[in-house]
PDB file of C-alpha atoms in Angstrom:
ATOM      1  CA  MET W   1      85.732  51.479  21.252  1.00 33.00           C
ATOM      2  CA  LEU W   2      89.243  49.698  21.329  1.00 30.00           C
ATOM      3  CA  LYS W   3      89.411  49.907  25.099  1.00 37.00           C
ATOM      4  CA  ALA W   4      85.896  48.578  25.535  1.00 37.00           C
ATOM      5  CA  LEU W   5      86.711  45.781  23.174  1.00 33.00           C
ATOM      6  CA  CYS W   6      89.804  44.658  25.286  1.00 37.00           C
ATOM      7  CA  LEU W   7      87.776  45.122  28.536  1.00 36.00           C
ATOM      8  CA  VAL W   8      85.049  42.553  27.154  1.00 36.00           C
ATOM      9  CA  VAL W   9      87.898  40.033  26.046  1.00 36.00           C
ATOM     10  CA  LEU W  10      89.672  40.378  29.319  1.00 37.00           C
ATOM     11  CA  THR W  11      86.356  39.859  31.194  1.00 37.00           C
ATOM     12  CA  VAL W  12      85.645  36.799  29.136  1.00 36.00           C
ATOM     13  CA  THR W  13      89.126  35.402  29.529  1.00 35.00           C
ATOM     14  CA  LEU W  14      89.319  35.812  33.465  1.00 35.00           C
ATOM     15  CA  THR W  15      85.691  34.126  33.617  1.00 38.00           C
ATOM     16  CA  ALA W  16      86.800  31.347  31.235  1.00 38.00           C
ATOM     17  CA  CYS W  17      90.070  30.842  33.440  1.00 47.00           C
ATOM     18  CA  GLY W  18      87.948  29.644  36.819  1.00 55.00           C
ATOM     19  CA  ALA W  19      87.459  26.248  37.504  1.00 67.00           C
ATOM     20  CA  GLY W  20      83.785  26.604  38.605  1.00 73.00           C
ATOM     21  CA  SER W  21      80.884  26.544  36.099  1.00 89.00           C
ATOM     22  CA  PHE W  22      77.367  28.173  36.796  1.00 92.00           C
ATOM     23  CA  LYS W  23      74.900  26.056  34.713  1.00 93.00           C
ATOM     24  CA  VAL W  24      72.214  28.743  35.034  1.00 93.00           C
ATOM     25  CA  ASP W  25      72.161  32.580  34.758  1.00 92.00           C
ATOM     26  CA  LYS W  26      73.374  33.918  38.163  1.00 92.00           C
ATOM     27  CA  GLU W  27      70.210  35.888  38.499  1.00 93.00           C
ATOM     28  CA  GLU W  28      68.347  32.736  38.291  1.00 95.00           C
ATOM     29  CA  TYR W  29      71.090  30.896  40.521  1.00 96.00           C
ATOM     30  CA  ARG W  30      70.338  33.630  43.501  1.00 93.00           C
ATOM     31  CA  GLN W  31      66.642  33.162  43.166  1.00 94.00           C
ATOM     32  CA  ARG W  32      66.828  29.410  43.628  1.00 96.00           C
ATOM     33  CA  VAL W  33      69.747  29.147  45.920  1.00 97.00           C
ATOM     34  CA  ARG W  34      69.072  31.705  48.780  1.00 96.00           C
ATOM     35  CA  THR W  35      70.110  29.455  51.744  1.00 97.00           C
ATOM     36  CA  LEU W  36      73.117  27.003  51.035  1.00 98.00           C
ATOM     37  CA  GLY W  37      73.854  23.842  52.992  1.00 98.00           C
ATOM     38  CA  VAL W  38      77.362  22.713  53.000  1.00 98.00           C
ATOM     39  CA  VAL W  39      77.798  18.969  53.333  1.00 98.00           C
ATOM     40  CA  PRO W  40      80.632  17.607  55.109  1.00 98.00           C
ATOM     41  CA  LEU W  41      83.732  16.523  52.917  1.00 98.00           C
ATOM     42  CA  LEU W  42      83.034  13.119  51.157  1.00 98.00           C
ATOM     43  CA  VAL W  43      85.801  10.874  50.221  1.00 98.00           C
ATOM     44  CA  ASP W  44      85.374   8.371  47.394  1.00 97.00           C
ATOM     45  CA  GLY W  45      87.605   5.571  48.365  1.00 93.00           C
ATOM     46  CA  SER W  46      86.459   3.312  45.258  1.00 93.00           C
ATOM     47  CA  SER W  47      88.063   5.975  43.148  1.00 93.00           C
ATOM     48  CA  HIS W  48      91.502   5.873  41.137  1.00 90.00           C
ATOM     49  CA  LEU W  49      93.761   5.868  44.457  1.00 92.00           C
ATOM     50  CA  ASN W  50      96.590   3.359  43.145  1.00 91.00           C
ATOM     51  CA  HIS W  51      98.722   3.849  46.397  1.00 95.00           C
ATOM     52  CA  PRO W  52      99.648   0.800  48.031  1.00 95.00           C
ATOM     53  CA  GLN W  53      98.074   1.966  50.982  1.00 96.00           C
ATOM     54  CA  SER W  54      94.810   3.276  49.479  1.00 96.00           C
ATOM     55  CA  GLN W  55      92.451   2.072  52.335  1.00 96.00           C
ATOM     56  CA  GLU W  56      94.849   3.798  54.869  1.00 97.00           C
ATOM     57  CA  ILE W  57      94.803   6.998  52.906  1.00 97.00           C
ATOM     58  CA  THR W  58      90.991   6.764  52.618  1.00 97.00           C
ATOM     59  CA  ALA W  59      90.842   6.806  56.351  1.00 97.00           C
ATOM     60  CA  LEU W  60      93.392   9.509  56.755  1.00 97.00           C
ATOM     61  CA  LEU W  61      91.251  11.791  54.253  1.00 97.00           C
ATOM     62  CA  GLN W  62      88.005  11.182  56.435  1.00 97.00           C
ATOM     63  CA  ARG W  63      89.865  12.059  59.722  1.00 96.00           C
ATOM     64  CA  SER W  64      91.592  14.986  58.342  1.00 96.00           C
ATOM     65  CA  SER W  65      88.205  16.413  56.873  1.00 96.00           C
ATOM     66  CA  ALA W  66      86.086  15.939  59.842  1.00 94.00           C
ATOM     67  CA  SER W  67      84.555  19.092  60.626  1.00 92.00           C
ATOM     68  CA  GLN W  68      86.454  21.232  58.168  1.00 95.00           C
ATOM     69  CA  HIS W  69      83.386  22.235  56.438  1.00 96.00           C
ATOM     70  CA  LYS W  70      82.280  24.266  58.735  1.00 95.00           C
ATOM     71  CA  GLN W  71      85.305  26.593  58.064  1.00 94.00           C
ATOM     72  CA  LEU W  72      84.180  26.801  54.666  1.00 96.00           C
ATOM     73  CA  VAL W  73      80.852  27.927  55.780  1.00 96.00           C
ATOM     74  CA  GLU W  74      82.168  30.832  57.605  1.00 94.00           C
ATOM     75  CA  MET W  75      84.031  31.922  54.440  1.00 93.00           C
ATOM     76  CA  LEU W  76      80.988  31.738  52.485  1.00 95.00           C
ATOM     77  CA  LYS W  77      79.232  33.797  54.898  1.00 94.00           C
ATOM     78  CA  GLU W  78      81.734  36.770  54.726  1.00 91.00           C
ATOM     79  CA  LYS W  79      81.041  36.944  50.966  1.00 87.00           C
ATOM     80  CA  LYS W  80      77.402  38.020  51.685  1.00 89.00           C
ATOM     81  CA  GLY W  81      76.344  36.035  48.472  1.00 91.00           C
ATOM     82  CA  TYR W  82      73.510  34.134  50.274  1.00 95.00           C
ATOM     83  CA  PHE W  83      70.831  34.795  52.802  1.00 95.00           C
ATOM     84  CA  ASP W  84      72.448  32.388  54.904  1.00 97.00           C
ATOM     85  CA  VAL W  85      74.912  29.471  54.702  1.00 97.00           C
ATOM     86  CA  ARG W  86      74.533  26.635  56.878  1.00 98.00           C
ATOM     87  CA  PRO W  87      76.756  23.460  57.899  1.00 98.00           C
ATOM     88  CA  VAL W  88      74.727  20.173  57.407  1.00 98.00           C
ATOM     89  CA  VAL W  89      75.047  17.464  59.827  1.00 96.00           C
ATOM     90  CA  GLY W  90      75.719  13.903  59.365  1.00 96.00           C
ATOM     91  CA  ASP W  91      78.331  11.301  58.983  1.00 96.00           C
ATOM     92  CA  ALA W  92      80.489  11.782  55.692  1.00 97.00           C
ATOM     93  CA  GLY W  93      80.758   8.119  55.259  1.00 95.00           C
ATOM     94  CA  ALA W  94      76.917   7.351  55.351  1.00 97.00           C
ATOM     95  CA  LEU W  95      76.371  10.521  53.360  1.00 98.00           C
ATOM     96  CA  PHE W  96      78.703   9.482  50.237  1.00 97.00           C
ATOM     97  CA  GLY W  97      76.444   6.157  50.265  1.00 96.00           C
ATOM     98  CA  SER W  98      73.117   7.959  50.313  1.00 98.00           C
ATOM     99  CA  LEU W  99      73.912  11.059  48.294  1.00 98.00           C
ATOM    100  CA  VAL W 100      76.519  10.153  45.562  1.00 97.00           C
ATOM    101  CA  GLN W 101      74.408   8.106  42.856  1.00 95.00           C
ATOM    102  CA  GLY W 102      76.830   7.804  39.872  1.00 94.00           C
ATOM    103  CA  ARG W 103      80.384   8.698  38.987  1.00 94.00           C
ATOM    104  CA  VAL W 104      82.029   9.243  35.531  1.00 93.00           C
ATOM    105  CA  TRP W 105      85.456   9.923  34.124  1.00 90.00           C
ATOM    106  CA  GLN W 106      85.163  12.621  31.640  1.00 85.00           C
ATOM    107  CA  GLU W 107      87.474  15.158  29.900  1.00 82.00           C
ATOM    108  CA  GLY W 108      87.389  18.845  30.681  1.00 74.00           C
ATOM    109  CA  GLY W 109      88.642  22.085  29.922  1.00 72.00           C
ATOM    110  CA  ARG W 110      91.071  22.021  33.168  1.00 70.00           C
ATOM    111  CA  GLY W 111      91.919  18.140  32.387  1.00 78.00           C
ATOM    112  CA  PRO W 112      90.337  14.746  33.054  1.00 84.00           C
ATOM    113  CA  HIS W 113      88.020  14.557  36.056  1.00 87.00           C
ATOM    114  CA  HIS W 114      85.453  12.463  38.088  1.00 91.00           C
ATOM    115  CA  SER W 115      81.980  14.047  37.597  1.00 92.00           C
ATOM    116  CA  TYR W 116      79.170  13.081  40.237  1.00 96.00           C
ATOM    117  CA  SER W 117      75.704  12.643  39.864  1.00 96.00           C
ATOM    118  CA  PHE W 118      73.335  12.497  42.962  1.00 97.00           C
ATOM    119  CA  ASN W 119      70.324  10.704  44.291  1.00 98.00           C
ATOM    120  CA  ALA W 120      67.593  13.530  44.340  1.00 98.00           C
ATOM    121  CA  GLN W 121      65.586  11.739  47.151  1.00 98.00           C
ATOM    122  CA  ALA W 122      68.356  11.668  49.603  1.00 98.00           C
ATOM    123  CA  ILE W 123      69.344  15.242  48.379  1.00 98.00           C
ATOM    124  CA  ALA W 124      65.573  16.265  49.015  1.00 98.00           C
ATOM    125  CA  GLU W 125      65.240  14.855  52.522  1.00 98.00           C
ATOM    126  CA  LEU W 126      68.735  16.363  53.600  1.00 98.00           C
ATOM    127  CA  THR W 127      67.674  19.764  52.285  1.00 98.00           C
ATOM    128  CA  ARG W 128      64.398  19.369  53.930  1.00 98.00           C
ATOM    129  CA  GLN W 129      66.355  18.608  57.397  1.00 97.00           C
ATOM    130  CA  SER W 130      68.581  21.307  57.220  1.00 97.00           C
ATOM    131  CA  SER W 131      66.151  23.753  56.041  1.00 98.00           C
ATOM    132  CA  THR W 132      68.041  24.684  53.049  1.00 98.00           C
ATOM    133  CA  ASP W 133      67.253  25.603  49.275  1.00 98.00           C
ATOM    134  CA  ALA W 134      70.390  23.212  47.834  1.00 98.00           C
ATOM    135  CA  LEU W 135      73.616  21.504  49.081  1.00 98.00           C
ATOM    136  CA  LEU W 136      77.116  22.254  48.328  1.00 98.00           C
ATOM    137  CA  VAL W 137      78.882  18.436  47.932  1.00 98.00           C
ATOM    138  CA  ILE W 138      82.446  18.071  47.860  1.00 98.00           C
ATOM    139  CA  VAL W 139      84.185  14.833  46.915  1.00 98.00           C
ATOM    140  CA  LEU W 140      87.702  14.199  47.439  1.00 97.00           C
ATOM    141  CA  ASN W 141      88.514  11.463  45.011  1.00 97.00           C
ATOM    142  CA  GLY W 142      91.530   9.577  43.426  1.00 96.00           C
ATOM    143  CA  ALA W 143      92.799  10.264  39.930  1.00 94.00           C
ATOM    144  CA  VAL W 144      95.748   9.235  37.411  1.00 94.00           C
ATOM    145  CA  ARG W 145      96.246  12.516  35.036  1.00 93.00           C
ATOM    146  CA  ASN W 146      99.276  13.463  33.096  1.00 93.00           C
ATOM    147  CA  ALA W 147     101.170  16.119  34.930  1.00 93.00           C
ATOM    148  CA  LYS W 148     104.271  18.288  34.512  1.00 93.00           C
ATOM    149  CA  ARG W 149     106.505  18.181  37.809  1.00 94.00           C
ATOM    150  CA  TRP W 150     109.816  20.024  37.896  1.00 94.00           C
ATOM    151  CA  ASP W 151     112.876  19.166  40.077  1.00 92.00           C
ATOM    152  CA  ARG W 152     113.804  21.492  43.065  1.00 88.00           C
ATOM    153  CA  THR W 153     116.283  23.548  40.770  1.00 90.00           C
ATOM    154  CA  ARG W 154     113.506  24.073  38.025  1.00 90.00           C
ATOM    155  CA  LEU W 155     115.958  23.263  35.447  1.00 90.00           C
ATOM    156  CA  SER W 156     114.482  19.730  34.794  1.00 90.00           C
ATOM    157  CA  TYR W 157     110.854  18.265  34.639  1.00 95.00           C
ATOM    158  CA  LEU W 158     109.447  15.037  34.221  1.00 96.00           C
ATOM    159  CA  GLU W 159     105.996  14.709  32.308  1.00 96.00           C
ATOM    160  CA  ALA W 160     104.136  11.601  33.340  1.00 96.00           C
ATOM    161  CA  PRO W 161     101.106  10.023  34.734  1.00 95.00           C
ATOM    162  CA  PHE W 162     100.709  10.779  38.374  1.00 96.00           C
ATOM    163  CA  ASN W 163      98.407   9.507  40.952  1.00 96.00           C
ATOM    164  CA  SER W 164      96.977  12.431  43.294  1.00 96.00           C
ATOM    165  CA  ILE W 165      93.651  13.361  45.120  1.00 97.00           C
ATOM    166  CA  LEU W 166      91.300  16.018  43.361  1.00 96.00           C
ATOM    167  CA  ALA W 167      88.351  17.748  44.473  1.00 96.00           C
ATOM    168  CA  SER W 168      84.851  17.665  42.968  1.00 95.00           C
ATOM    169  CA  ALA W 169      82.232  20.190  44.088  1.00 97.00           C
ATOM    170  CA  SER W 170      78.693  20.556  43.017  1.00 97.00           C
ATOM    171  CA  VAL W 171      75.806  22.840  44.323  1.00 98.00           C
ATOM    172  CA  VAL W 172      72.432  20.529  44.103  1.00 98.00           C
ATOM    173  CA  LEU W 173      68.911  21.265  44.144  1.00 98.00           C
ATOM    174  CA  PRO W 174      66.437  18.842  45.730  1.00 97.00           C
ATOM    175  CA  SER W 175      65.640  17.566  42.464  1.00 96.00           C
ATOM    176  CA  GLY W 176      69.037  16.389  42.032  1.00 96.00           C
ATOM    177  CA  GLU W 177      69.843  18.960  39.203  1.00 96.00           C
ATOM    178  CA  VAL W 178      73.334  20.449  39.484  1.00 96.00           C
ATOM    179  CA  LEU W 179      73.369  24.137  39.425  1.00 97.00           C
ATOM    180  CA  TRP W 180      77.123  24.631  39.733  1.00 96.00           C
ATOM    181  CA  GLU W 181      80.067  22.441  39.315  1.00 94.00           C
ATOM    182  CA  TYR W 182      83.742  22.872  40.233  1.00 93.00           C
ATOM    183  CA  GLN W 183      86.799  20.618  38.588  1.00 84.00           C
ATOM    184  CA  ALA W 184      89.890  21.766  39.469  1.00 76.00           C
ATOM    185  CA  SER W 185      93.305  21.044  37.544  1.00 77.00           C
ATOM    186  CA  GLU W 186      95.217  21.479  40.978  1.00 89.00           C
ATOM    187  CA  SER W 187      95.608  18.367  42.926  1.00 94.00           C
ATOM    188  CA  PHE W 188      94.374  18.412  46.728  1.00 96.00           C
ATOM    189  CA  LEU W 189      97.262  15.971  47.548  1.00 96.00           C
ATOM    190  CA  ASP W 190      99.893  14.443  45.664  1.00 97.00           C
ATOM    191  CA  LEU W 191     100.247  10.916  45.914  1.00 97.00           C
ATOM    192  CA  GLN W 192     103.426  10.472  43.961  1.00 97.00           C
ATOM    193  CA  TYR W 193     106.679  12.281  43.091  1.00 97.00           C
ATOM    194  CA  PRO W 194     109.560  12.041  40.568  1.00 97.00           C
ATOM    195  CA  ALA W 195     112.948  10.764  42.426  1.00 97.00           C
ATOM    196  CA  PHE W 196     115.141  13.525  40.585  1.00 95.00           C
ATOM    197  CA  ASP W 197     117.917  13.518  43.381  1.00 94.00           C
ATOM    198  CA  GLU W 198     118.059   9.621  43.123  1.00 95.00           C
ATOM    199  CA  ALA W 199     118.456   9.624  39.319  1.00 94.00           C
ATOM    200  CA  TYR W 200     121.167  12.336  39.729  1.00 92.00           C
ATOM    201  CA  TYR W 201     123.383  10.737  42.442  1.00 94.00           C
ATOM    202  CA  ASN W 202     123.002   7.292  40.776  1.00 96.00           C
ATOM    203  CA  HIS W 203     123.942   9.039  37.395  1.00 94.00           C
ATOM    204  CA  GLU W 204     120.583   7.757  35.921  1.00 94.00           C
ATOM    205  CA  ASP W 205     118.838   8.977  32.917  1.00 91.00           C
ATOM    206  CA  GLU W 206     115.229   7.722  33.936  1.00 95.00           C
ATOM    207  CA  VAL W 207     113.550   9.426  36.557  1.00 96.00           C
ATOM    208  CA  THR W 208     111.761   7.067  38.891  1.00 97.00           C
ATOM    209  CA  ILE W 209     108.104   7.849  40.059  1.00 98.00           C
ATOM    210  CA  ARG W 210     107.656   6.929  43.846  1.00 97.00           C
ATOM    211  CA  PHE W 211     104.754   6.773  46.219  1.00 97.00           C
ATOM    212  CA  ILE W 212     104.823   9.392  48.875  1.00 97.00           C
ATOM    213  CA  THR W 213     104.583   7.469  52.195  1.00 97.00           C
ATOM    214  CA  LEU W 214     101.459   7.488  54.497  1.00 97.00           C
ATOM    215  CA  ALA W 215     103.365   9.243  57.111  1.00 97.00           C
ATOM    216  CA  GLY W 216     104.441  11.771  54.593  1.00 97.00           C
ATOM    217  CA  LEU W 217     100.967  12.283  53.370  1.00 97.00           C
ATOM    218  CA  GLU W 218      99.468  12.926  56.938  1.00 96.00           C
ATOM    219  CA  ARG W 219     102.213  15.522  57.906  1.00 95.00           C
ATOM    220  CA  HIS W 220     101.192  17.168  54.588  1.00 94.00           C
ATOM    221  CA  VAL W 221      97.307  17.268  55.562  1.00 93.00           C
ATOM    222  CA  GLN W 222      97.956  18.545  58.823  1.00 89.00           C
ATOM    223  CA  GLU W 223     100.659  21.310  57.635  1.00 85.00           C
ATOM    224  CA  PRO W 224      99.215  24.704  59.421  1.00 80.00           C
ATOM    225  CA  GLY W 225      98.344  27.581  56.718  1.00 68.00           C
ATOM    226  CA  ARG W 226      97.979  31.160  57.916  1.00 64.00           C
ATOM    227  CA  LYS W 227      95.618  32.331  60.406  1.00 60.00           C
ATOM    228  CA  TRP W 228      92.255  33.511  59.399  1.00 57.00           C
ATOM    229  CA  LEU W 229      89.086  34.290  60.968  1.00 56.00           C
ATOM    230  CA  GLN W 230      89.357  34.820  64.863  1.00 56.00           C
ATOM    231  CA  ASP W 231      92.783  33.351  64.393  1.00 56.00           C
ATOM    232  CA  THR W 232      91.694  29.798  63.421  1.00 65.00           C
ATOM    233  CA  VAL W 233      94.501  27.940  61.776  1.00 72.00           C
ATOM    234  CA  LEU W 234      93.472  25.703  58.735  1.00 84.00           C
ATOM    235  CA  ALA W 235      95.373  23.095  57.580  1.00 88.00           C
ATOM    236  CA  SER W 236      97.056  24.310  54.087  1.00 90.00           C
ATOM    237  CA  PRO W 237      95.536  21.801  51.617  1.00 94.00           C
ATOM    238  CA  TYR W 238      91.892  22.625  53.044  1.00 95.00           C
ATOM    239  CA  ARG W 239      92.848  26.472  53.155  1.00 93.00           C
ATOM    240  CA  GLU W 240      93.778  26.311  49.592  1.00 93.00           C
ATOM    241  CA  LEU W 241      90.837  24.640  48.415  1.00 95.00           C
ATOM    242  CA  PHE W 242      88.607  26.470  50.427  1.00 95.00           C
ATOM    243  CA  ASP W 243      90.099  29.968  48.959  1.00 93.00           C
ATOM    244  CA  ARG W 244      89.460  28.673  45.494  1.00 93.00           C
ATOM    245  CA  LEU W 245      85.972  27.402  46.217  1.00 95.00           C
ATOM    246  CA  ASN W 246      84.944  30.561  47.940  1.00 93.00           C
ATOM    247  CA  ALA W 247      86.348  32.595  44.888  1.00 91.00           C
ATOM    248  CA  GLU W 248      84.430  30.663  42.401  1.00 90.00           C
ATOM    249  CA  LEU W 249      81.194  30.231  44.150  1.00 91.00           C
ATOM    250  CA  LYS W 250      79.986  33.816  44.332  1.00 84.00           C
ATOM    251  CA  PRO W 251      76.446  34.578  42.542  1.00 83.00           C
ATOM    252  CA  GLY W 252      76.875  38.288  43.740  1.00 73.00           C
ATOM    253  CA  LEU W 253      74.978  40.047  46.428  1.00 64.00           C
ATOM    254  CA  LEU W 254      71.568  39.310  47.330  1.00 57.00           C
ATOM    255  CA  ASN W 255      69.026  42.169  47.652  1.00 48.00           C
ATOM    256  CA  PRO W 256      68.592  42.592  51.451  1.00 46.00           C
ATOM    257  CA  PHE W 257      65.218  44.234  50.795  1.00 37.00           C
ATOM    258  CA  THR W 258      63.686  40.794  48.909  1.00 42.00           C
ATOM    259  CA  SER W 259      61.550  38.448  51.010  1.00 40.00           C
ATOM    260  CA  ASN W 260      64.065  36.014  52.828  1.00 42.00           C
ATOM    261  CA  GLY W 261      64.404  32.685  54.327  1.00 42.00           C
ATOM    262  CA  ALA W 262      64.694  28.965  52.696  1.00 43.00           C
ATOM    263  CA  SER W 263      62.403  27.286  50.927  1.00 42.00           C
ATOM    264  CA  GLN W 264      60.187  24.822  53.209  1.00 39.00           C
TER     265      GLN W 264
END
């Protein structure tokens, strides 16, 4: 009895630790989302990007994100949780303007974040065009949140508000209803850092928070990760994000003997 109780507690704990949240029962989700369309990664340039070169960072994210969603499609296909997973065709900038209807800053179990709402008419048209049941929409957005950053010795830390890029993700039905939402505590890209070494060598008690240069950010988003499917090398920030999304967005295996195909 005790072992069974511990197993239940452990299962609940592990489920609660995830950053993804199903809004309906997983069985209902599997029935309603058999074919999933993955939209090109969107960038919210009007969110909290307080960097002196915010426009350039928006452009950098748009460039580095181009076609990356196709890699996520292949990763989700390997999980076999859907009848099919398909990349959605379209310009990311235009898609952001048509799909995203609103944005709210709200508290959550994994920290404050932006939550997005969507234009049902635009979502419905895109699902029709792509012959899918629902769309996975990922939005890279700027945020300022309290965080604890350690120095390189791991002996000292600074807890303060830091500007970073976060990733929000939603699975949206043609009606605009969100069936699954992801809000990560991990940043996709840090825009600031605490200058511990500067304070140390200048014998100062106060640690200055500085912005990472545009060149440094560009090198980071291009940093190669490990090889995966067919020896494809996916940049480290995208690989880490896609690994988390792939792990969270798992409704279970579909029954291969049920009727297939996307909603028409």
